[in-house]
Coordinates of C-alpha atoms in Angstrom, one line a residue:
X192 CA 5.9 -2.2 -22.7
X193 CA 8.4 -5.0 -24.4
X194 CA 8.3 -7.8 -26.7
X195 CA 10.8 -10.0 -25.5
X196 CA 11.9 -11.7 -28.7
X197 CA 9.5 -10.9 -31.5
X198 CA 6.0 -9.9 -32.4
X199 CA 4.2 -11.8 -34.6
X200 CA 1.1 -14.4 -35.0
X201 CA 1.4 -18.0 -34.2
X202 CA -0.4 -20.6 -36.3
X203 CA -3.3 -22.3 -35.2
X204 CA -4.2 -25.8 -35.3
X205 CA -4.5 -28.1 -38.2
X206 CA -2.6 -28.0 -41.2
X207 CA -0.6 -24.9 -40.2
X208 CA 0.2 -26.3 -36.7
X209 CA 1.5 -29.4 -38.7
X210 CA 3.8 -27.2 -40.7
X211 CA 4.8 -25.4 -37.5
X212 CA 5.9 -28.8 -36.1
X213 CA 7.8 -29.8 -39.2
X214 CA 10.0 -26.7 -39.3
X215 CA 10.6 -26.8 -35.7
X216 CA 11.4 -30.5 -35.3
X217 CA 13.7 -30.1 -38.3
X218 CA 15.6 -27.0 -36.9
X219 CA 15.9 -28.6 -33.5
X220 CA 17.5 -31.6 -34.2
X221 CA 18.1 -32.2 -37.4
X222 CA 16.7 -35.1 -39.9
X223 CA 19.6 -37.3 -38.9
X224 CA 19.0 -40.8 -37.4
X225 CA 20.8 -41.5 -33.9
X226 CA 20.6 -44.1 -31.1
X227 CA 17.8 -44.2 -28.8
X228 CA 20.2 -43.4 -25.9
X229 CA 21.3 -40.0 -27.7
X230 CA 19.9 -37.3 -25.8
X231 CA 18.8 -35.3 -29.1
X232 CA 17.0 -38.5 -30.2
X233 CA 15.2 -38.8 -27.1
X234 CA 14.2 -35.1 -27.6
X235 CA 13.2 -35.5 -31.3
X236 CA 11.2 -38.5 -30.1
X237 CA 9.4 -36.3 -27.2
X238 CA 8.6 -33.7 -29.8
X239 CA 7.4 -36.4 -32.2
X240 CA 4.9 -37.8 -29.9
X241 CA 3.9 -34.6 -28.9
X242 CA 3.0 -33.2 -32.0
X243 CA 1.3 -36.5 -33.1
X244 CA -0.9 -36.0 -29.6
X245 CA -1.6 -32.5 -31.0
X246 CA -2.9 -33.6 -34.1
X247 CA -5.4 -35.7 -32.5
X248 CA -6.5 -33.0 -30.5
X249 CA -4.9 -34.2 -26.8
X250 CA -3.1 -31.1 -25.8
X251 CA -3.2 -31.9 -22.1
X252 CA -1.2 -35.4 -23.0
X253 CA 0.9 -33.3 -25.6
X254 CA 2.1 -30.9 -22.9
X255 CA 2.8 -33.4 -20.3
X256 CA 4.9 -35.4 -22.5
X257 CA 7.2 -32.5 -23.0
X258 CA 7.0 -31.7 -19.7
X259 CA 8.3 -35.1 -18.7
X260 CA 11.2 -34.9 -21.4
X261 CA 12.3 -31.2 -19.8
X262 CA 12.3 -32.8 -16.5
X263 CA 14.8 -35.5 -17.7
X264 CA 17.1 -33.0 -20.0
X265 CA 16.4 -29.6 -18.5
X266 CA 19.4 -28.2 -20.5
X267 CA 17.2 -28.6 -23.9
X268 CA 16.8 -25.5 -25.5
X269 CA 14.5 -27.2 -28.2
X270 CA 12.5 -29.0 -26.1
X271 CA 11.7 -26.3 -24.2
X272 CA 11.0 -24.0 -27.3
X273 CA 8.9 -26.5 -28.8
X274 CA 7.1 -27.0 -25.1
X275 CA 6.4 -23.3 -25.0
X276 CA 5.1 -23.0 -28.7
X277 CA 2.7 -25.7 -28.0
X278 CA 1.2 -24.2 -24.9
X279 CA 1.0 -20.8 -26.9
X280 CA -1.0 -22.7 -29.5
X281 CA -3.9 -23.4 -27.1
X282 CA -3.7 -20.1 -25.2
X283 CA -2.0 -22.0 -22.1
X284 CA 0.4 -19.3 -21.3
X285 CA 0.7 -19.7 -17.6
X286 CA 1.3 -23.4 -17.7
X287 CA 5.0 -22.9 -19.0
X288 CA 5.6 -20.3 -16.2
X289 CA 4.6 -22.3 -13.8
X290 CA 6.1 -25.6 -14.8
X291 CA 9.5 -23.9 -15.6
X292 CA 9.7 -22.2 -12.3
X293 CA 9.0 -25.2 -10.6
X294 CA 12.0 -27.0 -12.2
X295 CA 14.3 -24.3 -11.6
X296 CA 13.1 -24.6 -7.9
X297 CA 14.0 -28.2 -7.9
X298 CA 17.4 -28.3 -9.3
X299 CA 20.4 -27.2 -6.9
X300 CA 22.1 -25.7 -10.5
X301 CA 19.7 -25.1 -12.9
X302 CA 21.2 -25.0 -16.6
X303 CA 21.1 -21.6 -18.3
X304 CA 18.9 -23.1 -21.3
X305 CA 15.7 -23.7 -18.7
X306 CA 16.2 -19.8 -17.4
X307 CA 16.2 -18.8 -21.2
X308 CA 12.9 -20.8 -21.9
X309 CA 11.2 -19.3 -18.6
X310 CA 12.6 -16.0 -19.8
X311 CA 10.9 -16.3 -23.3
X312 CA 7.7 -18.1 -21.5
X313 CA 7.1 -14.6 -19.6
X314 CA 7.1 -13.1 -23.1
X315 CA 4.9 -15.3 -24.5
X316 CA 2.1 -14.2 -22.0
X317 CA 2.3 -10.5 -23.2
X318 CA -0.5 -10.7 -25.7
X319 CA -2.6 -11.7 -22.8
X320 CA -2.3 -9.0 -20.6
X321 CA -1.9 -6.1 -22.7
X322 CA 0.7 -3.2 -22.4
X323 CA 0.0 -2.4 -18.9
X324 CA 1.4 -5.5 -17.7
X325 CA 4.2 -6.4 -20.6
X326 CA 6.7 -4.5 -18.4
X327 CA 6.1 -6.7 -15.4
X328 CA 6.4 -9.5 -18.0
X329 CA 9.6 -8.1 -19.4
X330 CA 11.1 -7.5 -16.2
X331 CA 10.6 -11.2 -15.2
X332 CA 12.2 -12.6 -18.2
X333 CA 15.1 -10.1 -17.6
X334 CA 15.8 -11.2 -13.9
X335 CA 16.4 -14.5 -15.6
X336 CA 18.5 -13.3 -18.2
X337 CA 20.4 -11.5 -15.2
X338 CA 20.7 -14.5 -13.2
X339 CA 22.7 -16.1 -15.9
X340 CA 25.1 -12.9 -16.5
X341 CA 25.8 -12.6 -12.9
X342 CA 27.6 -16.2 -13.2
X343 CA 28.6 -15.8 -16.4
X344 CA 29.2 -12.0 -17.6
X345 CA 30.1 -13.3 -21.2
X346 CA 27.3 -15.4 -21.8
X347 CA 25.9 -14.0 -25.3
X348 CA 22.2 -15.0 -25.1
X349 CA 21.6 -13.6 -21.9
X350 CA 23.4 -10.5 -22.9
X351 CA 21.1 -10.3 -25.9
X352 CA 17.7 -11.3 -24.2
X353 CA 18.4 -8.0 -21.7
X354 CA 19.5 -5.8 -24.8
X355 CA 16.7 -7.0 -26.8
X356 CA 13.9 -6.7 -23.9
X357 CA 15.2 -3.2 -23.2
X358 CA 14.9 -2.1 -27.0
X359 CA 11.0 -2.9 -27.0
X360 CA 10.3 -0.6 -23.7
X361 CA 9.0 2.8 -24.7
X362 CA 11.1 5.7 -24.7
X363 CA 9.5 7.4 -21.6
X364 CA 11.7 4.7 -19.6
X365 CA 14.9 5.8 -20.8
X366 CA 16.0 2.3 -21.4
X367 CA 17.4 2.9 -24.8
X368 CA 21.2 3.2 -23.8
X369 CA 21.0 0.7 -21.5
X370 CA 20.0 -1.7 -24.5
X371 CA 22.4 -0.6 -26.7
X372 CA 25.0 -1.6 -24.0
X373 CA 24.1 -4.7 -23.8
X374 CA 24.4 -5.2 -27.9
X375 CA 27.6 -3.5 -27.7
X376 CA 28.6 -6.3 -25.4
X377 CA 27.4 -9.0 -27.8
X378 CA 29.7 -7.3 -30.3
X379 CA 32.5 -7.7 -27.9
X380 CA 31.7 -11.5 -27.1
X381 CA 31.6 -11.8 -31.1
X382 CA 34.9 -10.1 -31.5
X383 CA 36.7 -12.6 -29.6
X384 CA 35.0 -15.8 -31.0
X385 CA 36.5 -17.8 -33.2
X386 CA 33.2 -19.1 -34.4
X387 CA 30.6 -17.3 -36.3
X388 CA 27.1 -18.8 -35.7
X389 CA 24.0 -17.4 -37.6
X390 CA 22.7 -15.9 -34.4
X391 CA 25.6 -13.5 -34.4
X392 CA 23.7 -11.6 -37.1
X393 CA 20.9 -10.6 -35.0
X394 CA 23.5 -8.1 -33.0
X395 CA 23.6 -6.2 -36.2
X396 CA 20.0 -6.1 -37.2
X397 CA 19.3 -5.3 -33.1
X398 CA 21.7 -2.6 -32.5
X399 CA 21.0 -0.7 -35.9
X400 CA 17.4 -0.7 -35.0
X401 CA 18.2 0.8 -31.7
X402 CA 20.0 3.9 -33.4
X403 CA 17.3 3.9 -36.0
X404 CA 14.6 3.8 -33.3
X405 CA 16.7 6.9 -31.8
X406 CA 16.5 8.6 -34.8
X407 CA 20.3 8.2 -35.6
X408 CA 20.2 6.9 -39.1
X409 CA 23.5 7.3 -39.7
X410 CA 25.0 5.0 -37.1
X411 CA 21.9 2.6 -37.9
X412 CA 23.3 2.4 -41.5
X413 CA 27.0 1.9 -40.3
X414 CA 25.9 -0.9 -38.0
X415 CA 23.8 -2.6 -40.8
X416 CA 26.6 -2.6 -43.2
X417 CA 28.9 -3.9 -40.6
X418 CA 26.7 -6.8 -40.2
X419 CA 26.7 -7.3 -44.0
X420 CA 30.7 -7.9 -43.8
X421 CA 30.3 -10.8 -41.9
X422 CA 26.8 -11.9 -43.5
X423 CA 27.0 -10.7 -47.3
X424 CA 24.0 -10.3 -48.7
X425 CA 21.6 -10.8 -45.7
X426 CA 18.0 -9.8 -46.7
X427 CA 17.1 -8.1 -43.3
X428 CA 20.2 -6.1 -43.5
X429 CA 19.9 -5.1 -47.2
X430 CA 16.1 -4.5 -46.9
X431 CA 17.1 -1.8 -43.9
X432 CA 19.9 -0.2 -46.0
X433 CA 17.2 0.3 -49.0
X434 CA 14.9 2.6 -46.5
X435 CA 14.8 6.3 -47.2
X436 CA 15.9 8.1 -44.1
X437 CA 12.6 9.3 -43.1
X438 CA 11.5 5.8 -43.7
X439 CA 14.4 4.2 -41.7
X440 CA 13.0 6.1 -38.5
X441 CA 9.3 5.4 -39.1
X442 CA 9.4 1.8 -40.2
X443 CA 11.8 0.9 -37.3
X444 CA 9.9 2.7 -34.7
X445 CA 6.6 1.0 -35.7
X446 CA 8.4 -2.6 -35.3
X447 CA 9.1 -2.0 -31.7
X448 CA 5.9 -0.2 -30.7
X449 CA 4.8 -1.8 -27.7
X450 CA 1.3 -1.4 -28.8
X451 CA 1.8 -4.3 -31.6
X452 CA 1.6 -7.2 -28.7
X453 CA -2.4 -6.8 -29.4
X454 CA -1.1 -10.1 -31.7
X455 CA 0.5 -12.8 -30.7
X456 CA 4.5 -12.8 -29.9
X457 CA 6.9 -15.0 -31.7
X458 CA 9.6 -16.5 -29.2
X459 CA 11.0 -19.2 -31.6
X460 CA 14.4 -19.0 -31.0
X461 CA 15.8 -21.8 -33.0
X462 CA 18.3 -19.6 -34.7
X463 CA 20.3 -20.4 -31.8
X464 CA 21.1 -23.7 -32.9
X465 CA 20.5 -24.0 -36.5
X466 CA 24.0 -24.5 -38.3
X467 CA 23.0 -22.6 -41.4
X468 CA 21.6 -18.9 -41.9
X469 CA 17.9 -18.9 -42.3
X470 CA 16.5 -16.7 -45.4
X471 CA 15.4 -14.1 -42.7
X472 CA 15.6 -13.4 -38.9
X473 CA 13.8 -10.1 -38.1
X474 CA 12.2 -9.0 -41.6
X475 CA 10.7 -5.6 -41.7
X476 CA 7.0 -6.4 -42.3
X477 CA 5.0 -9.7 -41.6
X478 CA 5.5 -12.0 -44.5
X479 CA 3.7 -15.6 -44.9
X480 CA 6.8 -18.1 -45.3
X481 CA 7.2 -21.7 -45.3
X482 CA 6.9 -22.1 -41.4
X483 CA 3.4 -21.0 -41.5
X484 CA 4.0 -17.1 -40.5
X485 CA 6.6 -17.6 -38.1
X486 CA 10.3 -16.7 -38.9
X487 CA 13.4 -18.7 -37.5
X488 CA 14.1 -15.9 -34.6
X489 CA 11.4 -13.9 -36.6
X490 CA 10.2 -10.4 -36.0
X491 CA 6.6 -9.8 -37.3
X492 CA 4.6 -6.6 -36.9
X493 CA 1.6 -8.2 -35.2
X494 CA -1.9 -8.8 -36.6
X495 CA -4.4 -6.7 -35.0
X496 CA -7.1 -7.9 -33.1
X497 CA -10.7 -6.4 -33.7
X498 CA -11.4 -3.0 -34.1
X499 CA -12.3 -2.5 -30.0
X500 CA -9.1 -4.2 -29.4
X501 CA -7.2 -1.9 -31.4
X502 CA -8.9 1.5 -30.3
X503 CA -7.8 0.4 -26.8
X504 CA -4.3 -0.1 -27.6
X505 CA -4.2 2.8 -29.9
X506 CA -5.5 4.7 -26.7
X507 CA -2.5 3.5 -24.3
X508 CA -0.2 4.4 -27.0
X509 CA -1.4 8.0 -27.3
X510 CA -1.7 8.7 -23.6
X511 CA 0.7 6.6 -21.5
X512 CA 3.4 9.2 -22.0
X513 CA 1.0 12.0 -20.5
X514 CA -0.7 9.8 -17.8
X515 CA 3.0 9.3 -16.3
X516 CA 3.6 13.1 -15.8
X517 CA 1.7 14.9 -13.7
X518 CA 1.9 18.2 -15.1
X519 CA 0.5 16.9 -18.5
X520 CA -2.7 15.2 -16.9
X521 CA -5.2 17.6 -18.3
X522 CA -3.8 16.5 -21.7
X523 CA -5.4 13.2 -21.5
X524 CA -7.6 12.2 -24.7
X525 CA -10.7 10.0 -23.4
X526 CA -12.5 10.6 -26.9
X527 CA -10.3 8.0 -28.2
X528 CA -12.2 5.5 -26.5
X529 CA -15.7 6.7 -27.3
X530 CA -15.8 9.5 -24.5
X531 CA -18.2 12.3 -25.0
X532 CA -18.1 15.8 -23.4
X533 CA -15.0 17.7 -22.0
X534 CA -13.5 15.4 -19.5
X535 CA -10.7 17.7 -18.5
X536 CA -13.8 19.4 -16.7
X537 CA -14.5 16.4 -14.6
X538 CA -10.8 16.1 -13.6
X539 CA -10.3 12.8 -15.4
X540 CA -6.6 13.3 -16.5
X541 CA -6.1 13.9 -12.8
X542 CA -7.7 10.7 -12.0
X543 CA -6.5 8.7 -14.5
X544 CA -2.8 10.2 -13.4
X545 CA -3.5 9.3 -10.1
X546 CA -4.3 5.3 -11.0
X547 CA -1.1 5.4 -13.0
X548 CA 1.4 6.6 -10.3
X549 CA 0.0 4.0 -8.0
X550 CA 0.3 1.2 -10.6
X551 CA 3.8 2.4 -11.2
X552 CA 4.9 2.3 -7.6
X553 CA 4.6 -1.6 -8.1
X554 CA 6.3 -1.7 -11.4
X555 CA 9.2 0.5 -10.5
X556 CA 9.5 -1.5 -7.1
X557 CA 9.4 1.6 -4.8
X558 CA 8.5 -0.6 -1.8
X559 CA 5.8 -0.6 0.5
X560 CA 7.1 2.1 3.0
X561 CA 7.8 4.3 0.2
X562 CA 4.3 3.7 -1.5
X563 CA 2.8 4.2 2.0
X564 CA 4.6 7.4 2.6
X565 CA 3.7 8.4 -0.9
X566 CA 0.2 8.1 -0.5
X567 CA -0.2 9.6 3.1
X568 CA 1.4 12.7 1.5
X569 CA -1.1 12.9 -1.4
X570 CA -3.6 15.4 -1.8
X571 CA -7.0 13.8 -0.2
X572 CA -8.8 14.2 -3.5
X573 CA -6.1 11.8 -5.3
X574 CA -5.6 9.6 -2.6
X575 CA -8.5 7.0 -3.3
X576 CA -7.2 6.7 -6.6
X577 CA -3.7 6.3 -6.0
X578 CA -4.8 3.2 -3.9
X579 CA -6.9 1.9 -6.8
X580 CA -3.9 2.1 -8.8
X581 CA -1.6 0.1 -5.9
X582 CA -4.3 -2.5 -6.2
X583 CA -3.9 -2.5 -9.7
X584 CA -0.4 -2.6 -9.6
X585 CA -0.2 -5.5 -7.3
X586 CA -2.7 -7.8 -9.1
X587 CA -0.2 -7.0 -12.1
X588 CA 2.8 -8.2 -10.5
X589 CA 1.1 -11.4 -9.3
X590 CA -0.7 -12.3 -12.2
X591 CA 2.5 -12.3 -14.3
X592 CA 4.5 -14.0 -11.8
X593 CA 3.1 -17.3 -13.1
X594 CA -0.2 -18.9 -12.3
X595 CA -1.8 -16.0 -11.5
X596 CA -2.7 -17.0 -8.2
X597 CA -3.8 -14.4 -5.9
X598 CA -3.5 -16.1 -2.6
X599 CA -1.0 -13.6 -1.6
X600 CA -2.7 -10.4 -2.5
X601 CA -4.0 -10.2 1.0
X602 CA -0.5 -10.2 2.1
X603 CA 0.7 -7.9 -0.4
X604 CA -1.9 -5.0 0.4
X605 CA -1.2 -5.3 4.2
X606 CA 1.1 -2.6 4.5
X607 CA -1.2 -0.1 3.2
X608 CA -4.2 2.0 5.0
X609 CA -7.1 -0.7 5.6
X610 CA -9.7 2.0 5.2
X611 CA -9.0 1.8 1.2
X612 CA -9.4 -2.0 1.1
X613 CA -12.3 -1.9 -1.0
X614 CA -10.5 0.3 -3.4
X615 CA -7.4 -2.3 -3.2
X616 CA -9.7 -4.9 -4.4
X617 CA -11.5 -2.5 -7.1
X618 CA -8.2 -1.9 -8.5
X619 CA -7.3 -5.7 -8.7
X620 CA -10.6 -6.4 -10.9
X621 CA -9.5 -3.0 -13.1
X622 CA -6.3 -5.2 -13.8
X623 CA -8.2 -8.0 -15.4
X624 CA -10.3 -5.5 -17.2
X625 CA -6.8 -3.9 -18.9
X626 CA -6.4 -7.2 -20.7
X627 CA -6.9 -6.8 -24.4
X628 CA -9.6 -9.9 -24.3
X629 CA -12.1 -10.4 -21.3
X630 CA -11.2 -14.0 -20.6
X631 CA -14.0 -14.4 -18.1
X632 CA -13.3 -18.3 -17.4
X633 CA -9.8 -17.3 -16.5
X634 CA -11.0 -14.2 -14.4
X635 CA -13.4 -16.0 -12.5
X636 CA -11.0 -18.8 -11.7
X637 CA -8.3 -16.3 -10.8
X638 CA -10.6 -14.1 -8.2
X639 CA -11.8 -17.4 -6.6
X640 CA -8.9 -17.4 -4.9
X641 CA -9.9 -14.1 -2.8
X642 CA -12.5 -14.1 0.0
X643 CA -16.2 -13.4 -1.1
X644 CA -16.3 -10.0 0.0
X645 CA -13.0 -9.1 -1.7
X646 CA -14.4 -10.9 -4.9
X647 CA -17.1 -8.7 -5.3
X648 CA -15.3 -5.4 -5.1
X649 CA -12.9 -6.9 -7.7
X650 CA -15.8 -7.1 -10.0
X651 CA -16.6 -3.8 -9.6
X652 CA -13.4 -2.8 -10.6
X653 CA -13.6 -5.1 -13.7
X654 CA -16.6 -3.9 -14.9
X655 CA -15.3 -0.2 -14.4
X656 CA -12.3 -1.3 -16.9
X657 CA -14.4 -3.1 -19.1
X658 CA -16.8 -0.2 -19.9
X659 CA -14.1 2.2 -20.0
X660 CA -11.8 0.6 -22.1
X661 CA -13.6 -2.1 -24.0
X662 CA -17.4 -0.3 -24.7
X663 CA -18.1 1.6 -27.7
X664 CA -16.9 1.6 -31.2
X665 CA -19.8 -0.5 -32.2
X666 CA -18.9 -3.5 -30.0
X667 CA -19.0 -3.7 -26.4
X668 CA -18.2 -6.2 -23.5
X669 CA -20.7 -5.7 -20.7
X670 CA -22.8 -8.3 -21.8
X671 CA -20.4 -10.7 -19.7
X672 CA -22.4 -9.7 -16.9
X673 CA -25.0 -12.4 -17.9
X674 CA -22.2 -15.0 -17.4
X675 CA -21.5 -13.9 -13.8
X676 CA -23.2 -14.6 -10.4
X677 CA -25.6 -12.6 -9.4
X678 CA -24.0 -10.7 -6.8
X679 CA -20.8 -10.3 -8.8
X680 CA -22.9 -9.2 -11.7
X681 CA -24.7 -6.4 -9.7
X682 CA -21.2 -5.4 -8.4
X683 CA -19.9 -5.6 -12.3
X684 CA -22.7 -3.2 -13.5
X685 CA -22.2 -0.6 -10.6
X686 CA -18.5 -0.7 -11.7
X687 CA -19.7 0.1 -15.1
X688 CA -21.8 2.7 -14.1
X689 CA -18.9 4.7 -12.4
X690 CA -17.1 4.2 -15.9
X691 CA -20.1 5.7 -17.7
X692 CA -19.7 8.7 -15.7
X693 CA -16.1 8.9 -16.4
X694 CA -16.3 8.6 -20.2
X695 CA -19.4 10.9 -20.7
X696 CA -20.6 12.8 -17.6
X697 CA -23.7 14.4 -17.5
X698 CA -24.5 13.4 -21.2
X699 CA -27.6 11.1 -20.6
X700 CA -27.9 9.9 -24.0
X701 CA -24.4 8.3 -23.7
X702 CA -25.9 6.9 -20.6
X703 CA -28.6 5.5 -22.0
X704 CA -26.6 3.8 -24.8
X705 CA -24.3 2.4 -22.1
X706 CA -26.8 1.1 -19.8
X707 CA -28.6 -0.9 -23.2
X708 CA -25.4 -2.7 -23.4
X709 CA -26.3 -4.4 -19.9
X710 CA -28.9 -6.6 -19.2
X711 CA -32.0 -5.1 -18.0
X712 CA -32.0 -6.3 -14.5
X713 CA -28.4 -4.6 -13.7
X714 CA -29.2 -1.0 -15.2
X715 CA -30.3 0.0 -11.6
X716 CA -27.0 -1.1 -10.4
X717 CA -25.4 0.9 -13.3
X718 CA -27.2 4.0 -12.2
X719 CA -26.0 3.5 -8.6
X720 CA -22.5 3.2 -9.7
X721 CA -23.0 6.7 -12.2
X722 CA -24.1 8.4 -9.3
X723 CA -20.9 7.1 -7.2
X724 CA -18.8 8.3 -9.9
X725 CA -20.3 11.7 -9.4
X726 CA -19.9 12.2 -5.6
X727 CA -16.6 10.4 -5.9
X728 CA -14.7 12.3 -8.2
X729 CA -16.8 15.8 -8.1
X730 CA -16.6 15.8 -4.1
X731 CA -15.1 19.2 -4.2
X732 CA -18.4 20.4 -6.4
X733 CA -21.4 19.3 -4.4
X734 CA -23.6 21.6 -6.4
X735 CA -23.3 19.3 -9.5
X736 CA -24.3 16.2 -7.6
X737 CA -27.9 16.9 -7.6
X738 CA -28.0 18.9 -10.7
X739 CA -27.0 16.0 -12.2
X740 CA -29.5 13.9 -10.7
X741 CA -32.3 16.5 -11.8
X742 CA -31.5 15.9 -15.4
X743 CA -31.6 12.3 -15.1
X744 CA -34.6 12.3 -13.3
X745 CA -36.6 14.0 -15.6
X746 CA -36.1 11.3 -18.2
X747 CA -36.5 8.7 -15.4
X748 CA -37.8 9.4 -12.2
X749 CA -37.4 5.9 -11.1
X750 CA -33.7 6.0 -11.4
X751 CA -33.4 8.6 -8.3
X752 CA -33.2 5.9 -5.6
X753 CA -30.3 4.0 -7.1
X754 CA -28.5 7.4 -8.5
X755 CA -28.7 8.6 -5.0
X756 CA -27.6 5.1 -3.4
X757 CA -24.8 5.2 -5.4
X758 CA -24.0 8.8 -4.5
X759 CA -24.2 7.8 -0.6
X760 CA -22.0 5.2 -1.3
X761 CA -19.3 7.4 -2.8
X762 CA -19.7 10.1 0.1
X763 CA -19.8 7.3 2.6
X764 CA -16.3 5.5 1.2
X765 CA -14.6 8.9 1.2
X766 CA -15.8 9.6 4.7
X767 CA -14.7 6.2 6.4
X768 CA -11.0 7.4 5.3
X769 CA -10.9 11.1 5.5
X770 CA -14.1 12.9 7.0
X771 CA -12.5 16.5 7.5
X772 CA -12.3 16.4 3.9
X773 CA -15.6 15.4 2.9
X774 CA -17.3 17.5 5.6
X775 CA -14.9 20.6 4.1
X776 CA -15.7 19.5 0.3
X777 CA -19.6 19.6 1.2
X778 CA -19.7 23.1 3.1
X779 CA -18.4 24.5 -0.4
X780 CA -22.0 23.6 -1.6
X781 CA -25.1 25.7 -1.4
X782 CA -27.0 25.4 1.7
X783 CA -29.6 22.7 0.2
X784 CA -27.4 20.7 -1.3
X785 CA -25.0 20.7 1.5
X786 CA -27.6 19.4 3.5
X787 CA -28.8 16.7 1.3
X788 CA -25.4 15.5 0.9
X789 CA -24.8 15.2 4.5
X790 CA -27.9 13.0 4.6
X791 CA -26.8 11.1 2.1
X792 CA -23.3 10.5 3.7
X793 CA -24.6 9.9 7.2
X794 CA -27.1 7.3 5.7
X795 CA -24.4 5.4 3.9
X796 CA -22.5 5.3 7.3
X797 CA -25.1 4.3 9.3
X798 CA -26.0 1.8 7.2
X799 CA -22.5 0.4 6.8
X800 CA -22.3 0.4 10.6
X801 CA -25.3 -1.7 11.0
X802 CA -24.1 -4.2 8.6
X803 CA -21.1 -4.6 10.9
X804 CA -22.5 -4.5 14.3
X805 CA -25.0 -7.4 12.6
X806 CA -21.9 -9.2 11.7
X807 CA -23.1 -9.3 7.8
X808 CA -20.3 -9.4 5.3
X809 CA -20.6 -6.3 3.5
X810 CA -20.9 -7.5 -0.4
X811 CA -21.1 -4.3 -2.0
X812 CA -25.0 -5.2 -3.0
X813 CA -26.4 -5.7 0.2
X814 CA -24.9 -2.3 1.6
X815 CA -26.4 -0.9 -1.5
X816 CA -29.6 -2.5 -0.8
X817 CA -29.5 -1.3 2.9
X818 CA -29.3 2.4 1.6
X819 CA -31.6 2.1 -1.4
X820 CA -34.1 1.1 0.9
X821 CA -33.7 3.8 3.6
X822 CA -33.4 6.3 0.9
X823 CA -36.5 5.3 -0.9
X824 CA -38.4 5.7 2.6
X825 CA -37.0 9.5 2.9
X826 CA -37.8 10.7 -0.5
X827 CA -40.4 13.3 -1.7
X828 CA -43.3 11.6 -3.4
X829 CA -43.2 10.9 -6.6
X830 CA -45.1 13.8 -8.1
X831 CA -42.3 16.1 -6.4
X832 CA -39.6 14.5 -8.9
X833 CA -37.6 16.0 -10.0
X834 CA -35.6 17.3 -8.2
X835 CA -33.7 14.0 -7.4
X836 CA -32.9 14.9 -4.0
X837 CA -33.6 13.7 -0.3
X838 CA -36.0 15.4 1.7
X839 CA -34.8 18.0 4.3

């Protein structure tokens, strides 16, 4: 949703890190010598020591050295800038957020520079969470800038920081005018200033970019030309003015495309203290320059990740505006994710809209009371998916606050109907599956903060997201199930099966391809998830339940118990929260189908009650095993399959 400073790929280790270190260090403190008691010299000493440690592969010691110096000199923007770059180079996105927050909490009057570095640390993390989490991170960054503005309304950096964040927000959030208001304030501050530091050029560039993004080319050119009067011949202004009208809009819109967060984001802010204007600050396209690909304050169009990730982001770019509007829910394009069949016939657009609306209650800070009211007033079909979206949004809010600790997740969902708790935790897992890259080490660490039952349902949600957003295009991610504990992997595969129904419906060839992406021992779990997907999403169309099962059984009769187990689970989960709706829905089916579906519903509820009575913790898989064992004892003899139906 927002790229806080700029977009681009940071260099990695080795020689490129050395080039980066040299450039940053020179920009930060200059090359002059100074007494050891001089704060600037001590800053340089700490950065030199950290750079040496990084060259030796000692990233932990390097980061600790910089943290110690920040504690001694929290107002040093250069050291904080260098610290963040070092952390990002080893993909420790959460560490600066956690550390800088701790420093702010420690100090009675934290310096502005500390808050600025924390704001940019939030932006640094955007590539790790993708477009759905970018907005949360941007909001956190804006809070830091706003805290400064509350005390100092004329602070240029804070005004620019908020304007820059909003400039990157997608158009449907309608933050364009607000963004321009902050840049206008920067111009007002500059008009009163007797100095002309190099960073003042950024206002003219961003103001013009804002107009161009809105399609107002004449105003964009006027802003850039005004900038040239103060900074004659500056390349980032002349290159923009050289564009045709059509290219001006197209190129600038692409620069601020939120999906460019596929690549890493460059938040080097050294332009704020350099004394000479660099050759470029916000070039129109990525260029490999002397700093190893990081312009001073540079803005790059991000390097794309692999094809599957690119497809994932393109899908969000295309569908998020549609997903935000209930009336347009039927327009969702699942084919962009490799889905087959007509997804609108399965209500996929409505389901996706429900999940996004639930998610947005947390992004928009609607509050628990109002959110609970929205949930209670929702259509019975929609309500479970809204609850999953709320869990997803709460997970995003926590995961973007710093270290990603989920210790408070239970307290955050306490105001909402506990009957939907399984879905809240599944939604939480879905959040982690939305990340551009599936970092299983980090995910396992984060989910370990949850109670065991909650963990297992979260892994089901993770499997759903991974199968839905990262599977297909010749490269999948379902093999990560092999790296999970058995109970978690079983739930993960079940969630993947739910997504296989969403993606491809009754296309059993596509289902078979999806199953092959999973380790063989977990394929029955995925078939169970597929069955749950059918009963959960097609609850109002019970005649479809067994028709799909019949087709499945023709090719694989042994799949029936797993398929029916998933159906029983889906019906039972719905019946625990809204039994009247389930009964009304099943009554709409043919008598035989309705009777068989009721049997599955009752079986699921009975086995769940049995587990609870025995005080056995419901760990997803043990509930499914109990249902499967019961179903197998009631199925017709194999010779009578198909149909895949419980005996009457």
